[in-house]
Amino acid sequence: MSEPRKLEVLRAIVEDYVHSREPVGSKALVERHHLGVSSATIRNDMAVLEEEGLIAAPHTSAGRIPTDKGYRLFVDRISQVKPLSAAERRAIHSLLEGPDDIDDILERTVRLLSQLTNQVAVVQYPHSNRALVRHVEFVLLAPKQVLVVLIADTGSVGQKVIDAGSDVGNEALMLLRSRFLGSIAGTQLALLPQVLPSVVALCPPELRSLAQTLAQGLQALSDTSREERILMAGTANLARSNVDFPLSIGPVLEALEEQVVMLRLLSDMGDDPRGVTVSIGRENPYDGLAEASVVATGYGSGAKVGILGPTRMDYPTTMAAVRAVARYLSRILGG
Amino acid sequence: MSEPRKLEVLRAIVEDYVHSREPVGSKALVERHHLGVSSATIRNDMAVLEEEGLIAAPHTSAGRIPTDKGYRLFVDRISQVKPLSAAERRAIHSLLEGPDDIDDILERTVRLLSQLTNQVAVVQYPHSNRALVRHVEFVLLAPKQVLVVLIADTGSVGQKVIDAGSDVGNEALMLLRSRFLGSIAGTQLALLPQVLPSVVALCPPELRSLAQTLAQGLQALSDTSREERILMAGTANLARSNVDFPLSIGPVLEALEEQVVMLRLLSDMGDDPRGVTVSIGRENPYDGLAEASVVATGYGSGAKVGILGPTRMDYPTTMAAVRAVARYLSRILGG
DNA sequence: GTTAGCACTCAACATGCCCAAGTGCTAACA
DNA sequence: TGTTAGCACTTGGGCATGTTGAGTGCTAAC
């Protein structure tokens, strides 16, 4: 049998199965796709595909469904990115409008992406490695409680309440603020751990201990902004898309709730610079996602956006949406 | 038939049904609860209960299940709050430890509550009506972009990027900052809309326009902190608790994703000062929650904590957990 | 390499049957 | 008057059985 037709058959199977959610047989295949050969020939091809582990039959006399490996081949070699519709394009464009607040933008991004793809959308907060310290603020909340605020030039604001061991004077706090600010304004967040100790060392001895505590707070904040958070939307899509095909939704929800899991998942996916990366079924490092796929890509300076859905998803369209959204996101944040 | 026994029967039905998830019949009832009468008598009682709309039979020859109205009566008049186990008490206690950061606390609270109840836990950010302005910061991000930060004495930090029409000088910004700070420090957030215009009016004419823009930003922030957000955890419990009883989980997830819906839901629940409030099934204003109940109560200065789960839930235990968590939360935030 | 034909397999559906659980009612009882 | 025993009746669920149709794999011919 010819290699091109084999791939064509696999492609047809994947597309039909994604569409109908039912195992697809040889006869139906020749009817819906003009393959130019008879069902018997297709049957032979399918036998080969099955031997190669690209498709499988749920039971003896049913049609075939793609395996993880089959989807993989489909994604890697067969599928072509489907262009977005005008409406979708417009929807993404409108992301450009509105306030530049980063939380707002990300919020709207996940919503949009989940609507475009009908899947669960996930976005990682942008990396702030290159972010610079713009401002530092210490605010006395209670005699022994200080609110430490760290503002980066990206507009991201970190905050943390710290517990000074003993009473803190407002004047001392102001003094330390200007010291810190003077020393670290303009510094990269990532460099704070190296810079802060010397600032502390230069403080008057009686303030040394407080300065130390504050420095720890600041450092924790710079960690926090790097310890990326994620935002998601569209979990209801999970229930909808699985109404007649019970992917066990529980484990997936669990994974989604564990930010750590999602973060690892996203960052484990190599950042294919050409386009989006796809992780299919059991390729996922997390067991609960054995029947799910993740389609993601990087944006801005390396953070990820993507979606999570059942293995049986419309990859071309989904990949197109993810890629388009990521591009716009990069553009907005880059400007 | 005696009124007390009738209630006793209803109570037994509710408890058995919650436990077994199966319609409960007269015979099983007398076996598992020593009611002192025969099944025939129970049958008579059940007929009465059904007539009153407190229980219903899914089909002719099955046991009875409680109706929304039945649950309501159960909650209002029958159930007694179950004391928490030592382990649970300990778990809540450990909430007291750790950093005082409000985000952290709320985060841990929802997690704990969802674990205690095996339901979806929801917590509303504390009301900041009485919060006072502690600090104001304007940070120049780009020539025309200003980050406005508003810090309240509660430790809550609001931020927003605003777009000044034209280039902004850093000195002007600093000047305005001290003006604003001097005028509104210590003011209630809620009063900002009344105070801000006069501050703007007192600014030098050439800064008037910028001041106006900044004032709008501040005001929006004070609104934002009042426009309450919610935090939730345990959505995976939805899937788990409904594994054999398919409450359609989709609409519930949708409701949970719509913060607006959840906020309305929570605030619509009158704040019963004696304890927790329960909203059962179709009592909920949102259609998607027709098979769900919400158990919530206020904490601190009026914000809500609670859980959402299937109508068929263990109300006594759940109510106890919600109440206990709310109390501890009040204590932490109050201190 | 492709195709037609055919025997075979098996899930899904349908049918009929029985059983257990549960009800409602009636008549007797305390 | 409230409670109870007894009984006829209903009905969903389980089970065994039969039927159907989609789909396969194989073989022989083209």
mmCIF file of C-alpha atoms in Angstrom, chain A:
data_model
loop_
_atom_site.group_PDB
_atom_site.id
_atom_site.type_symbol
_atom_site.label_atom_id
_atom_site.label_comp_id
_atom_site.label_asym_id
_atom_site.label_seq_id
_atom_site.Cartn_x
_atom_site.Cartn_y
_atom_site.Cartn_z
ATOM 1 C CA MET A 1 0.000 0.000 0.000
ATOM 2 C CA SER A 2 1.123 3.517 -0.641
ATOM 3 C CA GLU A 3 2.560 5.518 2.220
ATOM 4 C CA PRO A 4 0.691 8.715 1.342
ATOM 5 C CA ARG A 5 -2.648 6.958 1.344
ATOM 6 C CA LYS A 6 -1.911 5.360 4.672
ATOM 7 C CA LEU A 7 -1.423 8.762 6.177
ATOM 8 C CA GLU A 8 -4.520 9.967 4.411
ATOM 9 C CA VAL A 9 -6.481 7.162 6.015
ATOM 10 C CA LEU A 10 -5.132 7.981 9.434
ATOM 11 C CA ARG A 11 -6.028 11.575 8.910
ATOM 12 C CA ALA A 12 -9.539 10.646 7.875
ATOM 13 C CA ILE A 13 -9.946 8.423 10.911
ATOM 14 C CA VAL A 14 -8.766 11.099 13.267
ATOM 15 C CA GLU A 15 -10.995 13.734 11.748
ATOM 16 C CA ASP A 16 -14.062 11.549 11.674
ATOM 17 C CA TYR A 17 -13.526 10.290 15.164
ATOM 18 C CA VAL A 18 -13.004 13.760 16.573
ATOM 19 C CA HIS A 19 -16.170 14.821 14.868
ATOM 20 C CA SER A 20 -18.436 11.888 15.622
ATOM 21 C CA ARG A 21 -16.964 10.555 18.846
ATOM 22 C CA GLU A 22 -17.570 7.081 17.571
ATOM 23 C CA PRO A 23 -15.237 4.396 16.279
ATOM 24 C CA VAL A 24 -15.016 4.751 12.536
ATOM 25 C CA GLY A 25 -15.216 1.822 10.146
ATOM 26 C CA SER A 26 -13.849 1.221 6.710
ATOM 27 C CA LYS A 27 -17.130 1.672 4.907
ATOM 28 C CA ALA A 28 -18.061 4.943 6.490
ATOM 29 C CA LEU A 29 -14.590 6.139 5.669
ATOM 30 C CA VAL A 30 -14.801 5.637 1.909
ATOM 31 C CA GLU A 31 -18.240 7.209 1.887
ATOM 32 C CA ARG A 32 -17.254 10.419 3.640
ATOM 33 C CA HIS A 33 -13.844 10.887 2.073
ATOM 34 C CA HIS A 34 -13.235 10.363 -1.623
ATOM 35 C CA LEU A 35 -10.234 8.153 -1.246
ATOM 36 C CA GLY A 36 -10.585 6.567 -4.665
ATOM 37 C CA VAL A 37 -10.358 3.036 -3.387
ATOM 38 C CA SER A 38 -12.801 0.532 -1.985
ATOM 39 C CA SER A 39 -13.530 -0.283 1.622
ATOM 40 C CA ALA A 40 -11.661 -3.553 1.361
ATOM 41 C CA THR A 41 -8.480 -1.724 0.505
ATOM 42 C CA ILE A 42 -9.032 0.602 3.389
ATOM 43 C CA ARG A 43 -9.457 -2.390 5.607
ATOM 44 C CA ASN A 44 -6.050 -3.631 4.594
ATOM 45 C CA ASP A 45 -4.557 -0.242 5.298
ATOM 46 C CA MET A 46 -6.259 -0.111 8.635
ATOM 47 C CA ALA A 47 -4.839 -3.475 9.572
ATOM 48 C CA VAL A 48 -1.379 -2.089 8.907
ATOM 49 C CA LEU A 49 -2.084 1.055 10.879
ATOM 50 C CA GLU A 50 -3.278 -1.057 13.761
ATOM 51 C CA GLU A 51 -0.169 -3.189 13.601
ATOM 52 C CA GLU A 52 1.908 -0.056 13.867
ATOM 53 C CA GLY A 53 -0.039 1.000 16.942
ATOM 54 C CA LEU A 54 -1.521 4.086 15.394
ATOM 55 C CA ILE A 55 -5.123 3.035 15.720
ATOM 56 C CA ALA A 56 -6.948 0.510 17.825
ATOM 57 C CA ALA A 57 -10.290 -1.245 17.914
ATOM 58 C CA PRO A 58 -12.242 -0.973 21.182
ATOM 59 C CA HIS A 59 -13.647 -4.444 20.521
ATOM 60 C CA THR A 60 -13.569 -7.040 17.802
ATOM 61 C CA SER A 61 -16.195 -5.802 15.501
ATOM 62 C CA ALA A 62 -16.157 -2.096 15.920
ATOM 63 C CA GLY A 63 -14.463 0.636 13.961
ATOM 64 C CA ARG A 64 -11.072 1.977 14.914
ATOM 65 C CA ILE A 65 -10.092 4.920 17.031
ATOM 66 C CA PRO A 66 -6.748 6.682 17.020
ATOM 67 C CA THR A 67 -4.267 5.836 19.745
ATOM 68 C CA ASP A 68 -2.103 8.426 21.471
ATOM 69 C CA LYS A 69 0.583 7.493 19.012
ATOM 70 C CA GLY A 70 -1.838 8.004 16.160
ATOM 71 C CA TYR A 71 -2.727 11.467 17.361
ATOM 72 C CA ARG A 72 0.941 12.189 17.725
ATOM 73 C CA LEU A 73 1.654 11.282 14.130
ATOM 74 C CA PHE A 74 -1.382 13.234 13.047
ATOM 75 C CA VAL A 75 -0.235 16.323 14.863
ATOM 76 C CA ASP A 76 3.379 16.047 13.802
ATOM 77 C CA ARG A 77 3.089 15.107 10.166
ATOM 78 C CA ILE A 78 -0.414 15.335 8.871
ATOM 79 C CA SER A 79 -2.441 18.147 10.267
ATOM 80 C CA GLN A 80 -2.306 21.562 8.805
ATOM 81 C CA VAL A 81 -3.092 24.570 10.869
ATOM 82 C CA LYS A 82 -6.589 25.671 10.102
ATOM 83 C CA PRO A 83 -6.919 29.406 9.574
ATOM 84 C CA LEU A 84 -9.116 31.162 12.072
ATOM 85 C CA SER A 85 -12.490 32.460 11.058
ATOM 86 C CA ALA A 86 -13.032 36.154 10.671
ATOM 87 C CA ALA A 87 -15.122 36.237 13.803
ATOM 88 C CA GLU A 88 -12.412 34.559 15.811
ATOM 89 C CA ARG A 89 -9.850 36.917 14.434
ATOM 90 C CA ARG A 90 -12.023 39.813 15.441
ATOM 91 C CA ALA A 91 -12.497 38.449 18.930
ATOM 92 C CA ILE A 92 -8.776 38.202 19.417
ATOM 93 C CA HIS A 93 -8.251 41.651 18.045
ATOM 94 C CA SER A 94 -10.589 43.125 20.599
ATOM 95 C CA LEU A 95 -8.182 41.825 23.206
ATOM 96 C CA LEU A 96 -5.922 44.634 22.171
ATOM 97 C CA GLU A 97 -8.384 47.160 23.429
ATOM 98 C CA GLY A 98 -9.131 47.932 27.001
ATOM 99 C CA PRO A 99 -6.883 48.694 29.914
ATOM 100 C CA ASP A 100 -3.317 47.530 30.001
ATOM 101 C CA ASP A 101 -3.564 46.081 33.445
ATOM 102 C CA ILE A 102 -1.803 42.773 33.308
ATOM 103 C CA ASP A 103 -4.309 40.915 35.430
ATOM 104 C CA ASP A 104 -7.096 42.168 33.234
ATOM 105 C CA ILE A 105 -5.346 41.143 30.090
ATOM 106 C CA LEU A 106 -4.590 37.651 31.288
ATOM 107 C CA GLU A 107 -8.082 37.251 32.618
ATOM 108 C CA ARG A 108 -9.580 38.203 29.298
ATOM 109 C CA THR A 109 -7.095 36.028 27.485
ATOM 110 C CA VAL A 110 -8.063 32.830 29.240
ATOM 111 C CA ARG A 111 -11.722 33.563 28.806
ATOM 112 C CA LEU A 112 -11.298 34.183 25.148
ATOM 113 C CA LEU A 113 -9.154 31.145 24.621
ATOM 114 C CA SER A 114 -11.548 28.885 26.436
ATOM 115 C CA GLN A 115 -14.388 30.166 24.302
ATOM 116 C CA LEU A 116 -12.484 29.825 21.071
ATOM 117 C CA THR A 117 -11.445 26.272 21.755
ATOM 118 C CA ASN A 118 -14.251 25.047 23.970
ATOM 119 C CA GLN A 119 -11.633 23.691 26.280
ATOM 120 C CA VAL A 120 -10.077 24.661 29.560
ATOM 121 C CA ALA A 121 -7.702 27.527 28.952
ATOM 122 C CA VAL A 122 -4.643 28.104 31.082
ATOM 123 C CA VAL A 123 -2.210 30.965 31.160
ATOM 124 C CA GLN A 124 0.913 31.358 33.176
ATOM 125 C CA TYR A 125 1.815 34.739 34.568
ATOM 126 C CA PRO A 126 4.604 36.291 32.568
ATOM 127 C CA HIS A 127 8.138 35.631 33.621
ATOM 128 C CA SER A 128 9.556 38.577 35.428
ATOM 129 C CA ASN A 129 13.179 37.550 35.279
ATOM 130 C CA ARG A 130 14.120 40.677 33.481
ATOM 131 C CA ALA A 131 11.755 42.819 35.482
ATOM 132 C CA LEU A 132 13.392 45.697 37.320
ATOM 133 C CA VAL A 133 12.602 47.021 40.737
ATOM 134 C CA ARG A 134 10.585 50.154 40.319
ATOM 135 C CA HIS A 135 9.481 50.891 43.779
ATOM 136 C CA VAL A 136 9.557 49.621 47.311
ATOM 137 C CA GLU A 137 7.117 50.487 50.015
ATOM 138 C CA PHE A 138 6.954 49.570 53.693
ATOM 139 C CA VAL A 139 3.669 50.202 55.422
ATOM 140 C CA LEU A 140 3.103 49.828 59.122
ATOM 141 C CA LEU A 141 -0.125 47.916 59.634
ATOM 142 C CA ALA A 142 0.200 47.219 63.320
ATOM 143 C CA PRO A 143 2.970 47.915 65.824
ATOM 144 C CA LYS A 144 4.788 44.766 64.828
ATOM 145 C CA GLN A 145 3.394 44.177 61.384
ATOM 146 C CA VAL A 146 4.820 45.593 58.236
ATOM 147 C CA LEU A 147 3.368 45.340 54.778
ATOM 148 C CA VAL A 148 6.126 45.040 52.226
ATOM 149 C CA VAL A 149 5.249 46.061 48.693
ATOM 150 C CA LEU A 150 7.513 45.509 45.741
ATOM 151 C CA ILE A 151 6.613 47.099 42.439
ATOM 152 C CA ALA A 152 8.298 46.096 39.210
ATOM 153 C CA ASP A 153 8.541 48.161 36.068
ATOM 154 C CA THR A 154 6.332 45.616 34.358
ATOM 155 C CA GLY A 155 3.463 46.810 36.496
ATOM 156 C CA SER A 156 3.399 43.712 38.621
ATOM 157 C CA VAL A 157 2.931 44.357 42.301
ATOM 158 C CA GLY A 158 3.964 41.958 45.013
ATOM 159 C CA GLN A 159 2.847 42.260 48.591
ATOM 160 C CA LYS A 160 3.465 40.448 51.801
ATOM 161 C CA VAL A 161 2.803 41.023 55.441
ATOM 162 C CA ILE A 162 5.774 40.322 57.624
ATOM 163 C CA ASP A 163 6.079 40.070 61.335
ATOM 164 C CA ALA A 164 8.816 42.166 62.828
ATOM 165 C CA GLY A 165 9.863 40.665 66.120
ATOM 166 C CA SER A 166 9.456 43.874 68.070
ATOM 167 C CA ASP A 167 7.735 47.216 67.756
ATOM 168 C CA VAL A 168 8.674 49.186 64.720
ATOM 169 C CA GLY A 169 8.894 52.938 64.512
ATOM 170 C CA ASN A 170 7.502 54.711 61.514
ATOM 171 C CA GLU A 171 10.562 56.895 61.129
ATOM 172 C CA ALA A 172 12.877 53.919 61.121
ATOM 173 C CA LEU A 173 10.710 52.353 58.485
ATOM 174 C CA MET A 174 10.852 55.433 56.303
ATOM 175 C CA LEU A 175 14.568 55.594 56.659
ATOM 176 C CA LEU A 176 14.982 51.999 55.652
ATOM 177 C CA ARG A 177 12.614 52.477 52.785
ATOM 178 C CA SER A 178 14.714 55.182 51.220
ATOM 179 C CA ARG A 179 17.854 53.167 51.841
ATOM 180 C CA PHE A 180 16.465 50.112 50.159
ATOM 181 C CA LEU A 181 14.892 52.095 47.393
ATOM 182 C CA GLY A 182 18.113 53.940 46.725
ATOM 183 C CA SER A 183 20.095 50.757 46.545
ATOM 184 C CA ILE A 184 17.864 48.460 44.602
ATOM 185 C CA ALA A 185 15.762 50.653 42.354
ATOM 186 C CA GLY A 186 16.451 49.579 38.815
ATOM 187 C CA THR A 187 17.928 46.265 39.874
ATOM 188 C CA GLN A 188 16.680 43.087 38.287
ATOM 189 C CA LEU A 189 14.340 41.200 40.551
ATOM 190 C CA ALA A 190 16.357 38.093 39.944
ATOM 191 C CA LEU A 191 19.452 39.761 41.356
ATOM 192 C CA LEU A 192 17.892 40.823 44.638
ATOM 193 C CA PRO A 193 19.275 37.897 46.640
ATOM 194 C CA GLN A 194 22.775 39.054 45.769
ATOM 195 C CA VAL A 195 22.193 42.729 46.324
ATOM 196 C CA LEU A 196 20.093 42.822 49.443
ATOM 197 C CA PRO A 197 22.667 41.586 51.988
ATOM 198 C CA SER A 198 24.986 44.451 51.269
ATOM 199 C CA VAL A 199 22.155 46.923 51.784
ATOM 200 C CA VAL A 200 21.446 45.369 55.135
ATOM 201 C CA ALA A 201 25.084 45.490 56.072
ATOM 202 C CA LEU A 202 25.202 49.223 55.459
ATOM 203 C CA CYS A 203 22.331 49.967 57.806
ATOM 204 C CA PRO A 204 22.904 51.450 61.226
ATOM 205 C CA PRO A 205 23.379 48.646 63.765
ATOM 206 C CA GLU A 206 20.216 49.394 65.709
ATOM 207 C CA LEU A 207 18.165 48.889 62.549
ATOM 208 C CA ARG A 208 20.115 45.934 61.301
ATOM 209 C CA SER A 209 17.701 43.321 62.564
ATOM 210 C CA LEU A 210 14.650 45.037 61.150
ATOM 211 C CA ALA A 211 16.437 45.614 57.872
ATOM 212 C CA GLN A 212 17.254 41.952 57.741
ATOM 213 C CA THR A 213 13.633 40.999 58.190
ATOM 214 C CA LEU A 214 12.523 43.425 55.539
ATOM 215 C CA ALA A 215 15.154 42.172 53.138
ATOM 216 C CA GLN A 216 13.896 38.664 53.616
ATOM 217 C CA GLY A 217 10.425 39.889 52.812
ATOM 218 C CA LEU A 218 11.595 41.567 49.642
ATOM 219 C CA GLN A 219 13.491 38.546 48.587
ATOM 220 C CA ALA A 220 10.490 36.330 49.162
ATOM 221 C CA LEU A 221 8.506 38.691 46.995
ATOM 222 C CA SER A 222 10.972 38.515 44.174
ATOM 223 C CA ASP A 223 10.751 34.749 44.445
ATOM 224 C CA THR A 224 7.005 34.912 44.424
ATOM 225 C CA SER A 225 6.852 36.893 41.271
ATOM 226 C CA ARG A 226 9.104 34.340 39.700
ATOM 227 C CA GLU A 227 7.272 31.416 41.229
ATOM 228 C CA GLU A 228 4.710 31.643 38.519
ATOM 229 C CA ARG A 229 1.035 31.534 39.086
ATOM 230 C CA ILE A 230 -1.511 30.377 36.602
ATOM 231 C CA LEU A 231 -4.948 31.535 35.667
ATOM 232 C CA MET A 232 -7.593 29.389 34.074
ATOM 233 C CA ALA A 233 -11.070 29.490 32.662
ATOM 234 C CA GLY A 234 -13.583 27.247 31.034
ATOM 235 C CA THR A 235 -13.591 24.297 33.409
ATOM 236 C CA ALA A 236 -17.270 23.925 32.594
ATOM 237 C CA ASN A 237 -16.221 22.923 29.104
ATOM 238 C CA LEU A 238 -14.845 19.739 30.575
ATOM 239 C CA ALA A 239 -18.274 18.644 31.620
ATOM 240 C CA ARG A 240 -19.847 19.711 28.357
ATOM 241 C CA SER A 241 -17.482 18.013 25.968
ATOM 242 C CA ASN A 242 -17.686 14.773 27.862
ATOM 243 C CA VAL A 243 -21.400 14.478 28.211
ATOM 244 C CA ASP A 244 -21.679 11.280 26.227
ATOM 245 C CA PHE A 245 -18.111 10.119 26.484
ATOM 246 C CA PRO A 246 -17.296 9.859 30.118
ATOM 247 C CA LEU A 247 -13.718 10.899 30.416
ATOM 248 C CA SER A 248 -13.390 10.763 34.134
ATOM 249 C CA ILE A 249 -13.434 14.415 34.880
ATOM 250 C CA GLY A 250 -12.457 14.154 38.518
ATOM 251 C CA PRO A 251 -8.718 13.621 38.156
ATOM 252 C CA VAL A 252 -8.566 16.380 35.590
ATOM 253 C CA LEU A 253 -10.188 18.834 37.952
ATOM 254 C CA GLU A 254 -7.746 17.772 40.610
ATOM 255 C CA ALA A 255 -4.820 18.441 38.333
ATOM 256 C CA LEU A 256 -6.216 21.810 37.412
ATOM 257 C CA GLU A 257 -6.560 22.759 41.043
ATOM 258 C CA GLU A 258 -2.986 21.933 41.788
ATOM 259 C CA GLN A 259 -1.142 24.890 40.398
ATOM 260 C CA VAL A 260 2.094 23.034 40.954
ATOM 261 C CA VAL A 261 1.020 20.223 38.686
ATOM 262 C CA MET A 262 -0.093 22.569 35.965
ATOM 263 C CA LEU A 263 3.061 24.608 36.206
ATOM 264 C CA ARG A 264 5.249 21.570 35.865
ATOM 265 C CA LEU A 265 3.150 20.365 33.014
ATOM 266 C CA LEU A 266 3.485 23.621 31.163
ATOM 267 C CA SER A 267 7.162 24.106 31.749
ATOM 268 C CA ASP A 268 7.965 20.492 30.946
ATOM 269 C CA MET A 269 6.640 21.057 27.507
ATOM 270 C CA GLY A 270 9.659 22.102 25.505
ATOM 271 C CA ASP A 271 9.138 25.427 23.889
ATOM 272 C CA ASP A 272 9.040 24.626 20.228
ATOM 273 C CA PRO A 273 9.954 27.958 18.712
ATOM 274 C CA ARG A 274 8.204 27.163 15.446
ATOM 275 C CA GLY A 275 4.789 26.899 16.984
ATOM 276 C CA VAL A 276 2.690 25.217 19.572
ATOM 277 C CA THR A 277 3.625 22.123 21.495
ATOM 278 C CA VAL A 278 1.233 19.274 22.086
ATOM 279 C CA SER A 279 1.321 16.694 24.824
ATOM 280 C CA ILE A 280 -1.015 13.808 24.202
ATOM 281 C CA GLY A 281 -2.644 11.420 26.635
ATOM 282 C CA ARG A 282 -0.153 9.267 28.420
ATOM 283 C CA GLU A 283 2.634 11.489 27.269
ATOM 284 C CA ASN A 284 1.529 13.732 30.087
ATOM 285 C CA PRO A 285 3.578 13.253 33.210
ATOM 286 C CA TYR A 286 0.477 13.301 35.378
ATOM 287 C CA ASP A 287 -1.645 10.165 35.574
ATOM 288 C CA GLY A 288 -4.922 11.963 35.932
ATOM 289 C CA LEU A 289 -4.406 13.424 32.505
ATOM 290 C CA ALA A 290 -3.993 10.110 30.726
ATOM 291 C CA GLU A 291 -7.015 10.837 28.590
ATOM 292 C CA ALA A 292 -6.268 14.493 28.107
ATOM 293 C CA SER A 293 -4.053 16.534 25.877
ATOM 294 C CA VAL A 294 -2.375 19.829 26.440
ATOM 295 C CA VAL A 295 -1.777 22.293 23.647
ATOM 296 C CA ALA A 296 0.471 25.122 24.674
ATOM 297 C CA THR A 297 3.017 27.592 23.507
ATOM 298 C CA GLY A 298 5.200 30.297 24.916
ATOM 299 C CA TYR A 299 4.493 33.992 24.792
ATOM 300 C CA GLY A 300 6.296 37.123 25.809
ATOM 301 C CA SER A 301 9.500 36.167 27.506
ATOM 302 C CA GLY A 302 8.821 32.487 27.879
ATOM 303 C CA ALA A 303 5.690 32.016 29.947
ATOM 304 C CA LYS A 304 3.100 29.637 28.595
ATOM 305 C CA VAL A 305 -0.463 29.826 27.353
ATOM 306 C CA GLY A 306 -2.462 26.851 26.343
ATOM 307 C CA ILE A 307 -5.462 24.685 26.697
ATOM 308 C CA LEU A 308 -6.279 21.336 28.155
ATOM 309 C CA GLY A 309 -8.908 19.027 26.735
ATOM 310 C CA PRO A 310 -9.742 15.460 25.895
ATOM 311 C CA THR A 311 -7.286 13.604 23.659
ATOM 312 C CA ARG A 312 -10.068 13.502 21.167
ATOM 313 C CA MET A 313 -9.982 17.150 20.225
ATOM 314 C CA ASP A 314 -9.791 19.146 17.048
ATOM 315 C CA TYR A 315 -6.048 19.720 17.033
ATOM 316 C CA PRO A 316 -5.704 21.885 13.945
ATOM 317 C CA THR A 317 -8.267 24.411 15.062
ATOM 318 C CA THR A 318 -7.141 24.338 18.652
ATOM 319 C CA MET A 319 -3.509 24.781 17.749
ATOM 320 C CA ALA A 320 -4.391 27.678 15.524
ATOM 321 C CA ALA A 321 -6.310 29.387 18.288
ATOM 322 C CA VAL A 322 -3.582 28.898 20.844
ATOM 323 C CA ARG A 323 -0.941 30.164 18.494
ATOM 324 C CA ALA A 324 -2.939 33.199 17.491
ATOM 325 C CA VAL A 325 -3.754 34.128 21.058
ATOM 326 C CA ALA A 326 -0.148 33.729 22.093
ATOM 327 C CA ARG A 327 0.980 35.995 19.302
ATOM 328 C CA TYR A 328 -1.399 38.735 20.238
ATOM 329 C CA LEU A 329 -0.469 38.361 23.846
ATOM 330 C CA SER A 330 3.199 38.761 23.023
ATOM 331 C CA ARG A 331 2.406 41.809 20.986
ATOM 332 C CA ILE A 332 0.386 43.467 23.717
ATOM 333 C CA LEU A 333 2.871 42.785 26.442
ATOM 334 C CA GLY A 334 5.796 43.562 24.242
ATOM 335 C CA GLY A 335 4.432 46.995 23.371
#
